[in-house]
Amino acid sequence: MTTRTTPCAGSEAAETEVILDLDDISLSFGGVQALESISFDIRRHEIRAIIGPNGAGKSSMLNVINGFYHPQKGTITYEGVVVKAMKPYHAATRGIARTFQNIALFKGMSTLDNIMTGRVNHMHAGLLAQALYIGKNRREEIRNREFVETIIDFLEIQAIRNTPVGRLPYGLQKRVELGRALAAEPKLLLLDEPMAGMNLEEKQDMSRFMLDINEQYGTTIALIEHDMAVVMELSSRIVVLDYGRKLADGKPDEIRHNKDVIEAYLGVAN
Amino acid sequence: MFYREAGDFKTTYKADQAIFPIALDRWFVVTVVLVFLVVVPLLASNYMLESILTPVLILSIAAIGLNILTGYAGQLSLGTGGFMATGAYMAYKISTAFPGLNIVFVLIAAGLCAALVGIAFGVPSLRIKGFYLAVTTLAAQFFLLWLFTRVPWFVNNSISGVPTAPPRKVFGFLVSSADSDPIDRYLFVFIITVVLALVAKNLARSRIGRMWMAIRDMDIAAEIIGIRPLTSKLTAFAISSFYCGIAGALWSFAYINTVEPTAFDINRSFEILFMVIIGGLGSILGSFLGAAFIFLFPILLNVMPGWFGLEISVTLVTQVELMVFGGMMIFFLIVEPHGLARLWSIGKEKLRLWPFPH
Ligand SMILES: Nc1ncnc2c1ncn2[C@@H]1O[C@H](COP(=O)(O)OP(=O)(O)OP(=O)(O)O)[C@@H](O)[C@H]1O
Ligand SMILES: [Mg+2]
């Protein structure tokens, strides 16, 4: 595994070990080259941003990381182990959780049940215990319910605990989806545009949650976000993609002043 | 304000996770069970017990089974009749091979056989969905019935091909065959139904139930949070078929007294599906309401005009029946997929506010 020596750019920035290393990843769909020889790494405990214009391949990158897409070329090393053709549920059991660009909640279930579902890998009661709701299952249901309640408190969604998520406004749905991902107690949390379509206040809440998650639980976060102010504020390092290629990689300050990036991306935005 | 959930505060998660968290619901269920257990057998006529209540209960079990698969796990099936037939024929085989074996164990064993068959026919669901899956389960329906009619082994080479269910006892009470007392038969079926309904409710509110619903609502997201589609879909097929298998066995043993293919043909599959849709997808209570409605409606339609001194021809009754069912199916599929069960809970909400309008 290639351990790069780029200094970790986090504000308080003690350099931590690499949790995920992507080396020379290429992915294509028929004729469309979504990712082309992309290499970068994510260090434990950092907030790593992935930015780039529409169609740059950001979501595809996350899909590669959690085993939803399998790249034609390249190596993925997660916690020091090379992972090959991993299924999404394997990624989940290994501590990778994510949210989606288009909300992917379980519409027919309540907020509570959605977040409880995020606990599947922490529950092990057998079929009989579940059928009779006794012993291990009863204890597990209560213990995990307690854990889920701490998440509900943390995200300040107590009032919608029993509401079917299909009836919730967009901003709250995004929050519930984050709660479901957190319920898994992930080591690596992949967030695909968690603030898209939110107003300023909602964005501030979401930023606060991300910082708290990162600090309190020590969760590593990979974040896709279009709002530059948010990205610059939150992330320790940023990788910039454009048309499936890596354009730049570095601390927020470096990215801000990078010529290529300004031309290809920020220039358009400003 | 007859129905209250306010003022019924839960102070522990344990209380909030009880099977019926609201005290009034709990008392309601207990009362209903006691009435059907004690009062009904005392008051109801034999006709009522053996020709109405017993079959409605058995159909409820099958409806719960299909509801687990279709309502909770989101896998459409038209093979219910086939899985019921598996239970009936296997119960017959097992019970005649081991005449000393208690009928309760025979039912469980027959249910397990149906579960295995369910798993086998559930495998395609890992690849295909919706309409195409419905077609494969339809194939299961036809294949299974063909198998049971064609292979004489399943009926112990009986000449007629339609053997009678053997007489079997529970605690000294005869519960199968034509000689048994309708009360004993009814109570036997009733107790099994209550147990199976409670188990289904427990499963639905445990991890496995949430896995099923997650797969139903968004299978890709479910897989990404760590749910294996293989295990959740196949357990749904297995447990659903287990219920259908027991329902089929009871139908033959405790209701029609014979093991015959026509009781489990494709019409039965559709009938159970209608029960689930009209009663409410993803609701145990709905399975009972749907079964009762579909079974009782035609009977009521036949006798009701008589109460008002009207003469209505049989053909007209059948026409009306089809029209009403068709209309209700469309209504529930489009307007209220949660069926009668949802109407029931809306009614409760109204009752909570009554007599105030808001
Ligand atoms: N399943 C797929 N099949 C075919 N093409 C795909 C698929 N997924 C992504 N692509 C293509 O890959 C490219 C990158 O898409 P991707 O969704 O990763 O972009 P993105 O950076 O997330 O864009 P956005 O900011 O709009 O979300 C696009 O050209 C897209 O059309
Ligand atoms: Mg995207």
XYZ file of C-alpha atoms and ligand atoms in Angstrom:
660
model
C 0.000 0.000 0.000
C 1.269 3.410 -0.924
C 1.474 5.739 2.031
C 1.855 9.234 0.710
C 3.698 11.891 2.590
C 1.432 14.837 1.888
C 0.967 16.422 5.255
C -2.525 16.193 6.621
C -4.065 19.574 6.242
C -6.597 19.543 9.047
C -6.745 22.706 11.082
C -5.324 21.007 14.142
C -3.601 18.516 11.827
C -1.762 15.761 13.545
C -1.036 13.369 10.730
C -3.008 10.143 11.100
C -2.728 6.799 9.342
C -4.400 6.151 6.017
C -7.763 4.418 6.422
C -8.578 4.170 2.718
C -6.199 4.266 -0.183
C -7.351 4.429 -3.782
C -4.717 3.711 -6.370
C -5.117 4.226 -10.092
C -8.876 3.673 -10.166
C -10.574 3.596 -13.570
C -14.263 3.029 -14.129
C -16.251 3.207 -17.327
C -19.844 2.603 -18.320
C -19.801 1.416 -21.906
C -18.320 4.395 -23.690
C -18.474 6.808 -20.755
C -15.238 7.081 -18.806
C -16.541 8.053 -15.358
C -13.200 7.763 -13.559
C -9.756 7.723 -15.096
C -6.657 6.684 -13.116
C -7.707 8.353 -9.904
C -5.435 8.033 -6.884
C -5.915 9.590 -3.486
C -6.208 8.555 0.107
C -8.314 9.308 3.146
C -6.735 9.552 6.573
C -8.372 8.419 9.744
C -10.350 11.110 11.507
C -10.204 13.687 8.718
C -12.964 15.318 6.720
C -12.003 14.741 3.133
C -13.919 16.672 0.514
C -14.442 15.560 -3.067
C -15.485 18.395 -5.355
C -15.936 18.962 -9.040
C -18.480 20.096 -11.614
C -21.602 18.062 -12.475
C -20.785 14.722 -13.993
C -17.177 14.866 -12.784
C -17.449 11.399 -11.268
C -17.812 12.265 -7.579
C -20.773 10.002 -6.851
C -19.174 7.251 -8.912
C -16.125 7.553 -6.673
C -18.216 6.948 -3.547
C -19.969 4.075 -5.274
C -16.588 2.505 -5.936
C -15.562 2.937 -2.309
C -18.580 1.145 -0.896
C -18.593 -1.644 -3.417
C -21.612 -0.566 -5.411
C -19.515 -0.164 -8.572
C -16.494 -2.282 -9.306
C -13.703 -0.425 -11.098
C -12.158 -2.023 -14.166
C -8.705 -1.055 -13.000
C -6.962 -0.065 -9.785
C -6.606 -1.120 -6.159
C -8.624 -0.161 -3.114
C -6.939 -0.635 0.238
C -9.170 -0.285 3.272
C -7.623 -0.465 6.730
C -4.480 -1.981 5.286
C -6.300 -4.751 3.403
C -6.749 -4.823 -0.365
C -10.458 -5.246 -1.081
C -11.552 -6.950 -4.272
C -15.074 -7.062 -5.713
C -16.608 -6.147 -2.395
C -20.423 -6.253 -2.149
C -22.129 -3.211 -0.597
C -23.207 -5.171 2.490
C -19.605 -6.255 3.010
C -18.594 -2.613 3.006
C -21.295 -1.983 5.589
C -20.077 -4.752 7.864
C -16.560 -3.352 7.587
C -17.685 0.032 8.834
C -18.426 2.038 5.696
C -21.765 3.862 5.760
C -23.179 6.437 3.377
C -25.945 8.785 2.438
C -27.186 9.384 -1.071
C -27.430 12.328 -3.403
C -31.079 11.448 -3.975
C -32.481 10.517 -0.602
C -32.780 6.758 -0.246
C -34.848 6.295 2.883
C -37.332 3.523 3.544
C -40.442 5.542 2.779
C -42.992 3.298 4.438
C -41.175 3.204 7.784
C -41.038 5.726 10.626
C -37.982 7.807 11.470
C -37.305 5.513 14.395
C -37.538 2.337 12.307
C -35.340 3.797 9.579
C -32.600 4.554 12.065
C -33.118 1.225 13.865
C -32.595 -0.476 10.508
C -29.163 1.119 10.427
C -28.356 -1.070 13.439
C -28.807 -4.411 11.605
C -25.171 -5.313 11.892
C -25.205 -4.739 15.635
C -28.077 -7.152 16.268
C -27.690 -10.910 16.324
C -30.718 -12.504 18.012
C -31.870 -15.745 16.380
C -35.145 -16.303 14.579
C -36.826 -18.013 17.517
C -35.959 -15.207 19.937
C -37.392 -12.746 17.433
C -40.520 -14.820 16.822
C -41.271 -14.957 20.549
C -39.740 -11.561 21.342
C -37.869 -12.999 24.286
C -34.375 -13.199 25.724
C -31.631 -11.897 23.528
C -33.998 -10.226 21.094
C -35.833 -8.271 23.787
C -32.559 -7.114 25.349
C -31.108 -6.214 21.963
C -34.177 -4.266 20.919
C -34.004 -2.190 24.094
C -30.253 -1.652 24.032
C -30.273 -0.601 20.388
C -33.315 1.556 20.907
C -31.360 3.437 23.570
C -28.488 3.940 21.160
C -30.832 5.122 18.426
C -32.400 7.595 20.852
C -29.002 9.186 21.445
C -28.724 9.724 17.693
C -32.245 11.153 17.582
C -31.312 13.580 20.365
C -28.039 14.454 18.678
C -29.762 15.281 15.381
C -32.598 17.039 17.185
C -35.350 15.051 15.496
C -37.253 13.892 18.604
C -40.492 15.408 17.363
C -40.616 13.291 14.200
C -39.643 10.018 15.838
C -42.809 8.186 14.848
C -43.588 9.975 11.591
C -43.394 7.920 8.381
C -40.404 9.463 6.610
C -42.279 9.821 3.331
C -44.261 12.648 4.935
C -41.225 14.632 6.107
C -39.886 17.734 4.362
C -36.702 17.351 2.351
C -34.311 18.846 4.919
C -35.511 16.533 7.666
C -35.312 13.507 5.382
C -31.644 14.310 4.796
C -31.184 14.421 8.551
C -32.893 11.077 9.080
C -30.721 9.568 6.383
C -27.644 10.833 8.195
C -29.046 9.307 11.387
C -29.477 5.946 9.692
C -25.865 6.029 8.505
C -24.649 7.041 11.965
C -26.599 4.219 13.583
C -24.146 1.775 12.055
C -21.344 3.446 14.056
C -19.266 3.688 10.885
C -15.539 4.204 10.765
C -15.839 5.855 7.386
C -18.889 7.927 6.552
C -19.540 8.820 2.916
C -21.824 11.816 2.444
C -23.050 12.595 -1.075
C -24.188 16.222 -1.162
C -25.750 16.235 2.312
C -26.679 19.911 2.018
C -28.034 20.050 -1.515
C -31.285 21.988 -1.652
C -31.022 23.274 1.909
C -31.418 26.837 3.083
C -28.667 28.630 4.978
C -29.934 27.709 8.418
C -30.287 24.035 7.533
C -26.790 24.080 6.060
C -25.419 25.511 9.286
C -27.130 22.786 11.296
C -25.775 20.127 8.982
C -22.242 21.547 9.168
C -22.425 21.532 12.937
C -23.569 17.908 12.940
C -20.696 16.909 10.690
C -18.106 18.607 12.845
C -19.607 17.072 15.978
C -19.700 13.597 14.459
C -16.112 14.015 13.394
C -14.993 15.217 16.803
C -17.182 13.299 19.243
C -17.161 9.911 17.535
C -13.887 10.331 15.670
C -15.633 9.292 12.455
C -13.747 9.764 9.222
C -15.868 11.597 6.666
C -15.692 11.746 2.885
C -17.862 14.614 1.743
C -19.162 15.601 -1.677
C -20.423 19.149 -1.661
C -20.964 21.939 -4.177
C -21.049 24.824 -1.692
C -17.447 26.053 -1.691
C -17.742 28.043 1.517
C -18.872 24.927 3.373
C -16.154 22.774 1.837
C -13.390 25.243 2.644
C -14.659 25.598 6.184
C -15.111 21.917 7.024
C -12.558 19.877 5.199
C -8.953 19.161 5.981
C -8.074 18.138 2.433
C -9.858 18.411 -0.877
C -9.613 16.333 -4.019
C -10.896 17.964 -7.193
C -12.296 15.869 -10.029
C -13.114 17.029 -13.526
C -14.402 14.826 -16.352
C -13.347 11.744 -14.441
C -9.781 12.906 -13.920
C -8.081 14.198 -10.826
C -7.355 17.868 -11.216
C -5.854 18.704 -7.852
C -5.470 17.436 -4.317
C -4.505 19.395 -1.223
C -5.424 21.645 1.653
C -8.241 24.147 1.214
C -5.764 26.991 0.834
C -3.806 25.202 -1.871
C -6.990 24.389 -3.739
C -8.226 27.944 -3.455
C -5.125 29.205 -5.224
C -4.626 26.354 -7.657
C -4.673 27.671 -11.229
C -6.214 24.610 -12.851
C -8.956 24.503 -10.315
C -9.776 28.174 -10.671
C -9.954 27.787 -14.424
C -11.925 24.572 -14.569
C -14.209 24.941 -11.664
C -14.064 27.885 -9.315
C -13.637 30.250 -12.225
C -16.998 29.160 -13.570
C -18.641 29.531 -10.198
C -17.322 33.008 -9.478
C -62.447 11.023 23.563
C -63.025 7.332 24.058
C -59.769 6.232 22.554
C -56.748 7.761 24.211
C -53.095 7.510 23.684
C -52.293 10.811 25.343
C -52.053 10.362 29.065
C -50.679 6.905 28.365
C -47.037 7.860 28.859
C -44.259 5.412 28.387
C -41.423 5.870 30.831
C -39.223 3.078 29.529
C -38.309 1.887 26.051
C -39.476 -1.516 27.184
C -43.016 -0.216 27.624
C -42.842 1.627 24.332
C -41.755 -1.534 22.577
C -44.540 -3.706 23.981
C -46.485 -5.613 21.344
C -49.495 -3.320 21.838
C -48.000 -0.162 23.368
C -51.324 1.580 23.936
C -53.224 0.252 26.955
C -56.608 0.446 25.263
C -55.372 -1.547 22.285
C -53.991 -4.155 24.624
C -57.303 -4.525 26.439
C -59.171 -4.561 23.175
C -57.080 -7.421 21.821
C -57.312 -9.392 25.058
C -61.072 -8.921 25.129
C -61.522 -9.983 21.520
C -59.410 -13.090 22.076
C -61.352 -14.018 25.206
C -64.686 -13.487 23.491
C -63.712 -15.755 20.609
C -62.221 -18.281 23.003
C -65.038 -18.504 25.559
C -68.212 -16.722 24.519
C -68.336 -17.602 20.834
C -68.086 -21.392 21.307
C -70.934 -21.191 23.836
C -73.266 -19.109 21.708
C -72.443 -19.762 18.083
C -74.294 -22.393 16.092
C -72.471 -25.360 14.600
C -72.954 -23.870 11.164
C -71.366 -20.632 12.315
C -68.422 -22.443 13.882
C -67.600 -24.971 11.199
C -68.638 -23.203 8.023
C -67.791 -19.601 8.757
C -65.428 -18.990 11.654
C -63.112 -21.927 11.055
C -62.481 -21.201 7.359
C -62.123 -17.456 7.998
C -59.462 -18.155 10.605
C -57.596 -20.547 8.333
C -57.709 -18.075 5.460
C -56.413 -15.416 7.856
C -53.343 -17.548 8.494
C -52.731 -17.818 4.756
C -53.306 -14.070 4.396
C -50.788 -13.344 7.141
C -48.379 -15.608 5.262
C -48.806 -13.776 1.986
C -48.730 -10.452 3.806
C -45.300 -11.281 5.203
C -44.031 -11.901 1.695
C -45.874 -9.217 -0.243
C -46.867 -6.620 2.343
C -43.718 -6.648 4.449
C -40.985 -7.902 2.137
C -42.489 -6.498 -1.078
C -42.241 -9.714 -3.133
C -45.383 -10.307 -5.166
C -46.534 -13.918 -5.181
C -49.275 -15.792 -7.002
C -48.147 -19.137 -5.646
C -50.034 -19.068 -2.349
C -52.351 -21.919 -3.387
C -49.367 -24.054 -4.323
C -47.681 -23.483 -0.960
C -50.946 -24.256 0.836
C -51.257 -27.465 -1.177
C -47.709 -28.402 -0.184
C -48.702 -28.079 3.460
C -51.883 -30.088 2.994
C -50.325 -32.959 1.063
C -47.259 -33.143 3.279
C -49.412 -33.116 6.421
C -51.364 -36.015 4.919
C -48.195 -37.921 4.058
C -46.567 -37.316 7.441
C -49.686 -38.028 9.447
C -50.386 -41.300 7.658
C -46.741 -42.367 7.832
C -46.551 -41.628 11.566
C -50.107 -42.080 12.880
C -48.929 -41.638 16.483
C -47.381 -38.241 15.859
C -49.333 -35.416 17.474
C -51.159 -33.316 14.896
C -49.444 -30.161 16.172
C -46.066 -31.577 15.188
C -47.531 -32.793 11.904
C -48.599 -29.218 11.171
C -45.185 -27.841 12.050
C -43.469 -30.443 9.887
C -45.837 -29.734 7.005
C -45.162 -26.027 7.429
C -41.438 -26.671 7.285
C -41.832 -28.676 4.064
C -43.763 -25.777 2.555
C -41.027 -23.419 3.771
C -38.389 -25.433 1.902
C -40.490 -25.379 -1.255
C -40.978 -21.633 -0.714
C -37.230 -21.095 -0.520
C -36.702 -23.048 -3.735
C -39.244 -20.952 -5.601
C -37.986 -17.790 -3.921
C -34.523 -18.077 -5.430
C -35.511 -16.297 -8.678
C -36.510 -13.262 -6.564
C -32.816 -12.562 -6.113
C -32.668 -11.705 -9.780
C -36.107 -10.576 -10.836
C -38.775 -8.323 -9.429
C -42.412 -7.335 -9.663
C -44.328 -8.634 -12.636
C -41.681 -11.163 -13.676
C -41.443 -12.559 -10.170
C -45.232 -12.896 -10.109
C -44.978 -14.997 -13.257
C -42.419 -17.366 -11.718
C -44.553 -17.809 -8.609
C -47.448 -18.537 -10.933
C -45.294 -21.271 -12.433
C -44.764 -22.604 -8.888
C -48.528 -22.693 -8.423
C -49.119 -24.764 -11.552
C -46.111 -26.997 -11.102
C -46.937 -27.896 -7.494
C -50.579 -28.691 -8.220
C -49.567 -30.721 -11.248
C -47.095 -32.625 -9.091
C -49.626 -33.436 -6.368
C -52.289 -34.540 -8.843
C -49.949 -36.591 -11.007
C -47.801 -38.422 -8.488
C -49.946 -40.998 -6.637
C -47.331 -41.261 -3.866
C -48.605 -38.007 -2.385
C -52.051 -39.509 -1.792
C -50.779 -42.963 -0.790
C -51.996 -44.312 -4.157
C -55.613 -43.646 -3.250
C -57.860 -44.639 -6.155
C -60.034 -41.550 -6.097
C -57.009 -39.290 -5.729
C -58.901 -37.397 -3.072
C -58.159 -39.073 0.274
C -59.978 -38.098 3.438
C -58.038 -36.462 6.223
C -57.266 -38.964 9.002
C -58.920 -38.418 12.404
C -56.399 -36.891 14.824
C -56.629 -35.840 18.450
C -55.198 -33.083 20.628
C -55.450 -33.663 24.400
C -58.071 -36.297 23.687
C -60.238 -34.006 21.547
C -60.803 -35.043 17.970
C -59.850 -32.056 15.802
C -59.757 -33.451 12.283
C -62.073 -35.539 10.093
C -65.838 -35.283 9.712
C -66.566 -36.948 13.062
C -64.991 -34.207 15.121
C -67.043 -31.727 17.094
C -67.192 -28.301 15.370
C -66.358 -26.618 18.687
C -63.158 -28.612 19.164
C -62.124 -27.995 15.600
C -62.846 -24.310 15.865
C -60.927 -23.921 19.151
C -57.970 -25.841 17.758
C -57.813 -23.600 14.702
C -58.422 -20.484 16.771
C -55.547 -21.138 19.180
C -53.148 -21.878 16.326
C -54.253 -18.710 14.569
C -53.675 -16.556 17.656
C -50.215 -18.022 18.223
C -49.214 -17.562 14.572
C -50.567 -14.010 14.502
C -48.593 -13.063 17.614
C -45.444 -14.601 16.169
C -45.946 -12.671 12.930
C -46.413 -9.462 14.870
C -43.226 -10.126 16.842
C -41.244 -10.814 13.694
C -42.576 -7.658 12.100
C -41.362 -5.493 14.973
C -37.954 -7.147 15.276
C -34.820 -6.902 13.205
C -36.051 -9.349 10.576
C -39.240 -7.337 10.018
C -37.262 -4.153 9.517
C -35.006 -6.005 7.077
C -38.036 -7.100 5.065
C -39.497 -3.622 4.979
C -36.146 -2.120 4.037
C -35.850 -4.498 1.085
C -39.432 -3.652 0.115
C -38.998 0.120 0.300
C -35.581 0.432 -1.340
C -33.522 -2.665 -1.924
C -30.366 -0.843 -3.011
C -30.244 1.322 0.112
C -30.987 -1.755 2.215
C -28.019 -3.558 0.741
C -25.789 -0.568 1.327
C -26.590 -0.401 5.027
C -25.647 -4.043 5.386
C -28.762 -6.089 4.665
C -28.134 -9.141 2.531
C -30.891 -9.393 -0.070
C -30.386 -13.160 -0.165
C -31.156 -13.771 3.507
C -33.984 -11.302 3.838
C -35.818 -12.367 0.692
C -35.412 -16.075 1.315
C -36.450 -15.840 4.976
C -39.543 -13.972 3.811
C -40.315 -16.747 1.323
C -39.630 -19.421 3.932
C -41.723 -17.943 6.732
C -44.512 -16.907 4.387
C -44.698 -20.416 2.952
C -44.568 -21.889 6.450
C -47.745 -19.972 7.291
C -49.391 -20.900 3.994
C -48.397 -24.533 4.508
C -50.026 -24.666 7.926
C -53.106 -22.940 6.537
C -53.321 -25.521 3.747
C -52.939 -28.414 6.173
C -55.648 -27.012 8.457
C -57.927 -26.401 5.488
C -57.744 -30.082 4.607
C -57.702 -31.500 8.134
C -59.997 -29.193 10.079
C -62.319 -27.774 7.442
C -63.002 -29.708 4.230
C -61.822 -33.090 5.630
C -60.282 -34.117 2.333
C -56.975 -33.522 0.634
C -57.860 -32.293 -2.812
C -56.177 -30.124 -5.407
C -59.183 -27.977 -6.309
C -59.078 -26.395 -2.845
C -55.678 -24.917 -3.687
C -55.945 -23.886 -7.308
C -55.041 -20.540 -8.815
C -58.317 -19.023 -7.656
C -57.212 -19.576 -4.083
C -53.971 -17.697 -4.777
C -55.905 -14.734 -6.140
C -58.421 -14.882 -3.315
C -55.665 -14.618 -0.683
C -53.993 -11.827 -2.639
C -57.299 -9.899 -2.678
C -57.601 -10.408 1.069
C -54.170 -8.940 1.613
C -54.787 -5.960 -0.649
C -58.232 -5.156 0.707
C -57.214 -5.847 4.307
C -54.024 -3.864 4.087
C -50.508 -4.544 2.853
C -48.074 -4.793 5.736
C -50.668 -5.273 8.477
C -51.434 -8.346 10.573
C -54.812 -6.943 11.618
C -55.501 -6.239 7.945
C -54.975 -9.911 7.113
C -57.865 -10.807 9.418
C -60.092 -8.008 8.145
C -59.371 -8.921 4.529
C -60.000 -12.634 5.073
C -63.253 -11.966 6.904
C -64.441 -9.485 4.320
C -63.701 -11.577 1.235
C -65.171 -14.706 2.767
C -68.234 -13.136 4.351
C -69.243 -10.624 1.729
C -70.639 -13.151 -0.795
C -72.480 -14.937 1.992
C -74.020 -11.716 3.242
C -74.913 -10.748 -0.288
C -76.829 -13.990 -0.590
C -78.756 -13.799 2.643
C -79.242 -10.067 3.116
C -81.912 -9.526 0.473
C -83.892 -12.228 2.236
C -83.920 -10.194 5.459
C -85.637 -7.396 3.586
C -87.989 -9.785 1.827
C -86.293 -9.348 -1.545
C -85.705 -12.015 -4.163
C -82.445 -11.686 -6.031
C -81.220 -14.214 -8.563
C -77.981 -16.053 -7.968
C -76.436 -14.741 -11.162
C -77.125 -11.169 -10.121
C -75.505 -11.827 -6.767
C -72.381 -13.140 -8.467
C -72.297 -10.120 -10.743
C -72.631 -7.705 -7.832
C -69.956 -9.612 -5.940
C -67.494 -9.320 -8.806
C -68.288 -5.658 -9.301
C -67.848 -4.798 -5.647
C -64.590 -6.756 -5.360
C -63.234 -5.202 -8.537
C -64.181 -1.725 -7.412
C -62.667 -2.240 -3.987
C -59.438 -3.624 -5.418
C -59.042 -0.559 -7.593
C -59.953 1.747 -4.729
C -57.509 0.188 -2.306
C -54.669 -0.177 -4.790
C -54.896 3.435 -5.913
C -56.276 5.353 -2.954
C -55.465 3.413 0.177
C -52.811 0.708 -0.157
C -53.000 0.134 3.577
C -56.502 -1.195 3.156
C -59.160 -1.788 5.768
C -56.520 -1.750 8.500
C -55.771 1.866 7.641
C -59.461 2.756 7.672
C -59.599 1.160 11.109
C -56.771 3.328 12.433
C -58.305 6.441 10.869
C -61.466 5.486 12.720
C -59.475 5.271 15.940
C -57.998 8.707 15.335
C -61.496 10.089 14.892
C -62.605 8.376 18.067
C -59.753 9.970 19.947
C -61.148 13.409 19.160
C -64.806 12.553 19.349
C -67.100 14.393 20.035
C -64.951 17.366 19.082
C -64.450 17.897 15.354
C -60.717 18.676 15.610
N -24.801 3.668 -13.615
C -24.326 4.467 -14.585
N -24.468 4.107 -15.876
C -23.980 4.885 -16.872
N -23.317 6.024 -16.683
C -23.133 6.439 -15.420
C -23.627 5.683 -14.299
N -23.295 6.326 -13.169
C -22.637 7.436 -13.546
N -22.528 7.502 -14.890
C -21.842 8.550 -15.659
O -20.591 8.794 -15.063
C -20.309 10.160 -15.058
C -20.041 10.623 -13.656
O -21.251 10.604 -12.922
P -21.361 10.927 -11.387
O -22.744 10.692 -10.965
O -20.308 10.190 -10.659
O -21.056 12.493 -11.362
P -21.080 13.498 -10.148
O -19.739 14.101 -10.084
O -21.595 12.847 -8.939
O -22.096 14.602 -10.676
P -23.206 15.438 -9.876
O -22.516 16.604 -9.296
O -24.160 15.829 -10.944
O -23.800 14.547 -8.878
C -21.473 10.881 -15.723
O -21.155 11.119 -17.071
C -22.591 9.882 -15.599
O -23.484 10.008 -16.674
Mg -23.251 13.001 -7.768
